[in-house]
Amino acid sequence: AYLTSLWCGKEALSKALGDALQYAPHRLASPLVWPEHRAGPWRARALETVPGHVAWLCWSSAAVDPQRPVQGRVAPLTMSSSARS
């Protein structure tokens, strides 16, 4: 279960970063091992799923000045899930 969650977190992060094919899984730190599930502007959460599955949600949380709303940009948000082996 641990390795499946580790891999699933890496997959969710690579998708959030853009083109998942550009990121080698062995070069990404899984959100599972990030302190408080944070790494720079990136945030992650393990989600509750049906028994026997794992899911991770990753998103960019850039600081936003409330006096200057960001227009035309949406932070990437992605989820990845997998069956536990």
PDB file of C-alpha atoms in Angstrom:
ATOM      1  CA  ALA A   1       0.000   0.000   0.000  1.00  0.00           C
ATOM      2  CA  TYR A   2       2.855   2.408   0.815  1.00  0.00           C
ATOM      3  CA  LEU A   3       4.577   1.970  -2.548  1.00  0.00           C
ATOM      4  CA  THR A   4       1.293   2.360  -4.429  1.00  0.00           C
ATOM      5  CA  SER A   5       0.580   5.608  -2.576  1.00  0.00           C
ATOM      6  CA  LEU A   6       4.145   6.801  -3.190  1.00  0.00           C
ATOM      7  CA  TRP A   7       3.813   6.148  -6.935  1.00  0.00           C
ATOM      8  CA  CYS A   8       0.298   7.581  -7.177  1.00  0.00           C
ATOM      9  CA  GLY A   9       1.472  10.846  -5.564  1.00  0.00           C
ATOM     10  CA  LYS A  10       4.312  11.116  -8.091  1.00  0.00           C
ATOM     11  CA  GLU A  11       1.865  10.536 -10.927  1.00  0.00           C
ATOM     12  CA  ALA A  12      -0.495  13.250  -9.673  1.00  0.00           C
ATOM     13  CA  LEU A  13       2.405  15.692  -9.299  1.00  0.00           C
ATOM     14  CA  SER A  14       3.778  15.000 -12.789  1.00  0.00           C
ATOM     15  CA  LYS A  15       0.322  15.673 -14.246  1.00  0.00           C
ATOM     16  CA  ALA A  16       0.001  18.920 -12.277  1.00  0.00           C
ATOM     17  CA  LEU A  17       3.409  20.074 -13.522  1.00  0.00           C
ATOM     18  CA  GLY A  18       2.169  19.898 -17.113  1.00  0.00           C
ATOM     19  CA  ASP A  19       3.142  17.191 -19.557  1.00  0.00           C
ATOM     20  CA  ALA A  20       3.517  14.088 -17.395  1.00  0.00           C
ATOM     21  CA  LEU A  21       5.680  12.435 -20.055  1.00  0.00           C
ATOM     22  CA  GLN A  22       8.424  15.022 -19.428  1.00  0.00           C
ATOM     23  CA  TYR A  23       8.952  13.930 -15.814  1.00  0.00           C
ATOM     24  CA  ALA A  24      10.792  10.740 -14.900  1.00  0.00           C
ATOM     25  CA  PRO A  25       9.153   9.251 -11.786  1.00  0.00           C
ATOM     26  CA  HIS A  26      12.522   8.473 -10.180  1.00  0.00           C
ATOM     27  CA  ARG A  27      13.407  12.204 -10.314  1.00  0.00           C
ATOM     28  CA  LEU A  28      10.239  13.416  -8.546  1.00  0.00           C
ATOM     29  CA  ALA A  29       9.821  13.404  -4.795  1.00  0.00           C
ATOM     30  CA  SER A  30       6.433  11.978  -3.949  1.00  0.00           C
ATOM     31  CA  PRO A  31       4.040  14.275  -2.068  1.00  0.00           C
ATOM     32  CA  LEU A  32       3.795  11.411   0.412  1.00  0.00           C
ATOM     33  CA  VAL A  33       7.209  12.399   1.807  1.00  0.00           C
ATOM     34  CA  TRP A  34       6.856  16.194   1.651  1.00  0.00           C
ATOM     35  CA  PRO A  35       6.787  17.886   5.068  1.00  0.00           C
ATOM     36  CA  GLU A  36       3.132  18.760   5.717  1.00  0.00           C
ATOM     37  CA  HIS A  37       2.464  17.723   2.083  1.00  0.00           C
ATOM     38  CA  ARG A  38       4.028  21.005   0.870  1.00  0.00           C
ATOM     39  CA  ALA A  39       6.942  21.712  -1.466  1.00  0.00           C
ATOM     40  CA  GLY A  40       7.416  25.325  -2.523  1.00  0.00           C
ATOM     41  CA  PRO A  41       4.155  26.465  -4.126  1.00  0.00           C
ATOM     42  CA  TRP A  42       2.923  22.873  -4.437  1.00  0.00           C
ATOM     43  CA  ARG A  43       0.363  21.293  -2.122  1.00  0.00           C
ATOM     44  CA  ALA A  44      -0.935  17.732  -2.014  1.00  0.00           C
ATOM     45  CA  ARG A  45      -3.506  15.682  -0.154  1.00  0.00           C
ATOM     46  CA  ALA A  46      -4.205  11.989  -0.041  1.00  0.00           C
ATOM     47  CA  LEU A  47      -7.926  11.479  -0.604  1.00  0.00           C
ATOM     48  CA  GLU A  48     -10.234   8.928   0.927  1.00  0.00           C
ATOM     49  CA  THR A  49     -11.373   6.413  -1.650  1.00  0.00           C
ATOM     50  CA  VAL A  50     -13.064   3.068  -1.827  1.00  0.00           C
ATOM     51  CA  PRO A  51     -11.255   0.248  -0.018  1.00  0.00           C
ATOM     52  CA  GLY A  52      -8.272  -1.077  -1.928  1.00  0.00           C
ATOM     53  CA  HIS A  53      -7.524   2.183  -3.775  1.00  0.00           C
ATOM     54  CA  VAL A  54      -5.427   5.293  -3.177  1.00  0.00           C
ATOM     55  CA  ALA A  55      -5.801   8.789  -4.638  1.00  0.00           C
ATOM     56  CA  TRP A  56      -3.720  11.963  -4.484  1.00  0.00           C
ATOM     57  CA  LEU A  57      -4.655  15.529  -5.322  1.00  0.00           C
ATOM     58  CA  CYS A  58      -1.879  18.032  -6.251  1.00  0.00           C
ATOM     59  CA  TRP A  59      -2.167  21.750  -6.912  1.00  0.00           C
ATOM     60  CA  SER A  60      -0.116  24.929  -7.126  1.00  0.00           C
ATOM     61  CA  SER A  61      -0.804  27.428  -4.376  1.00  0.00           C
ATOM     62  CA  ALA A  62       0.948  30.594  -5.483  1.00  0.00           C
ATOM     63  CA  ALA A  63       0.542  33.544  -3.163  1.00  0.00           C
ATOM     64  CA  VAL A  64      -2.175  35.880  -4.391  1.00  0.00           C
ATOM     65  CA  ASP A  65      -2.463  39.526  -3.396  1.00  0.00           C
ATOM     66  CA  PRO A  66      -6.180  40.138  -2.663  1.00  0.00           C
ATOM     67  CA  GLN A  67      -5.761  43.702  -3.956  1.00  0.00           C
ATOM     68  CA  ARG A  68      -4.583  42.366  -7.321  1.00  0.00           C
ATOM     69  CA  PRO A  69      -6.737  39.431  -8.403  1.00  0.00           C
ATOM     70  CA  VAL A  70      -5.146  37.067 -10.872  1.00  0.00           C
ATOM     71  CA  GLN A  71      -7.037  37.067 -14.144  1.00  0.00           C
ATOM     72  CA  GLY A  72      -6.904  34.405 -16.788  1.00  0.00           C
ATOM     73  CA  ARG A  73      -4.794  32.007 -14.724  1.00  0.00           C
ATOM     74  CA  VAL A  74      -5.995  28.950 -12.928  1.00  0.00           C
ATOM     75  CA  ALA A  75      -3.602  26.945 -10.790  1.00  0.00           C
ATOM     76  CA  PRO A  76      -3.158  23.392 -12.058  1.00  0.00           C
ATOM     77  CA  LEU A  77      -5.169  20.834 -10.138  1.00  0.00           C
ATOM     78  CA  THR A  78      -4.883  17.158 -10.778  1.00  0.00           C
ATOM     79  CA  MET A  79      -5.738  13.884  -9.170  1.00  0.00           C
ATOM     80  CA  SER A  80      -4.357  10.427  -9.632  1.00  0.00           C
ATOM     81  CA  SER A  81      -5.695   7.200  -8.227  1.00  0.00           C
ATOM     82  CA  SER A  82      -4.603   3.605  -8.306  1.00  0.00           C
ATOM     83  CA  ALA A  83      -5.620   0.219  -6.956  1.00  0.00           C
ATOM     84  CA  ARG A  84      -3.479  -1.036  -4.102  1.00  0.00           C
ATOM     85  CA  SER A  85      -1.522  -4.172  -4.820  1.00  0.00           C
TER      86      SER A  85
END
